[in-house]
XYZ file of C-alpha atoms in Angstrom:
97
model
C 104.247 112.075 114.567
C 101.257 114.291 116.130
C 102.425 117.070 113.694
C 102.285 115.140 110.305
C 101.488 111.539 110.435
C 102.224 110.918 106.781
C 106.348 111.155 107.665
C 105.991 108.326 110.154
C 104.152 106.239 107.558
C 107.075 107.165 105.163
C 109.432 106.280 107.582
C 107.689 103.110 108.466
C 107.862 102.044 104.634
C 111.714 103.004 104.693
C 112.427 100.510 107.710
C 110.181 97.879 105.682
C 112.430 98.061 103.130
C 115.875 98.149 104.769
C 114.205 95.064 106.987
C 113.475 93.485 103.672
C 116.929 94.041 102.399
C 118.743 92.926 105.449
C 116.360 89.532 105.495
C 117.579 89.023 101.975
C 121.219 89.330 103.112
C 121.023 87.061 105.756
C 119.536 84.239 103.419
C 116.202 84.315 105.403
C 114.390 84.934 102.372
C 115.164 81.522 100.278
C 112.954 79.202 98.155
C 113.911 76.795 101.091
C 112.946 78.561 103.821
C 110.163 77.968 106.490
C 109.202 81.694 106.697
C 108.928 82.240 102.996
C 105.047 81.858 102.955
C 104.450 83.980 106.191
C 106.918 86.947 104.992
C 104.491 88.370 101.991
C 101.564 88.904 104.179
C 103.538 90.557 106.868
C 105.328 93.112 104.413
C 102.189 93.606 102.472
C 100.125 94.387 105.470
C 102.232 95.695 108.333
C 102.278 99.242 107.437
C 98.563 99.592 106.387
C 97.488 98.101 109.911
C 99.734 100.723 111.592
C 98.358 103.256 109.671
C 94.575 102.472 110.781
C 95.943 102.016 114.214
C 97.277 105.390 114.192
C 94.050 106.495 112.472
C 92.085 104.982 115.415
C 93.963 105.977 118.454
C 94.906 109.621 117.623
C 92.030 111.711 117.400
C 94.106 115.118 117.845
C 96.210 114.932 114.637
C 95.670 117.799 112.202
C 95.462 116.262 108.904
C 92.602 113.758 110.202
C 90.613 113.653 106.955
C 93.349 113.192 104.646
C 95.282 110.846 106.698
C 91.783 108.578 106.754
C 91.555 108.603 103.032
C 95.285 108.036 102.789
C 94.907 104.952 105.216
C 92.043 103.773 102.974
C 94.229 103.827 99.981
C 96.939 102.303 101.926
C 94.592 99.144 102.810
C 93.483 98.911 99.275
C 96.548 99.091 97.607
C 98.193 96.289 99.982
C 95.296 94.069 99.392
C 95.721 94.633 95.539
C 99.527 93.760 96.199
C 99.120 91.062 98.042
C 97.175 89.613 95.081
C 99.232 90.454 92.693
C 102.347 89.004 94.453
C 100.270 85.787 95.128
C 99.418 85.602 91.579
C 102.993 85.993 90.367
C 104.319 83.361 93.100
C 101.963 81.020 91.816
C 102.774 81.364 88.616
C 106.480 81.267 89.422
C 106.056 77.883 91.130
C 104.144 76.389 88.022
C 106.792 77.490 85.767
C 109.160 75.692 87.812
C 107.892 72.205 87.591
């Protein structure tokens, strides 16, 4: 992680995708699940928050400027993804009724 923080973030995305697939496999993500509403913000904002924390706590990373811009991009992209997924989720609920 000290040599290249971008690899850490890519691995975190891979872990997040694997975790999502596993949670879907065990039927934790279903329409009647109590966890359904809290999983989307968790999956949207986990990696960007970890990226910002890495940026704050590690000062001696070699790609500091590039990683700062990448972290800002991740935060903006996650906010946009959360807004789009919330909209599509509300639209899907409206079509169910």
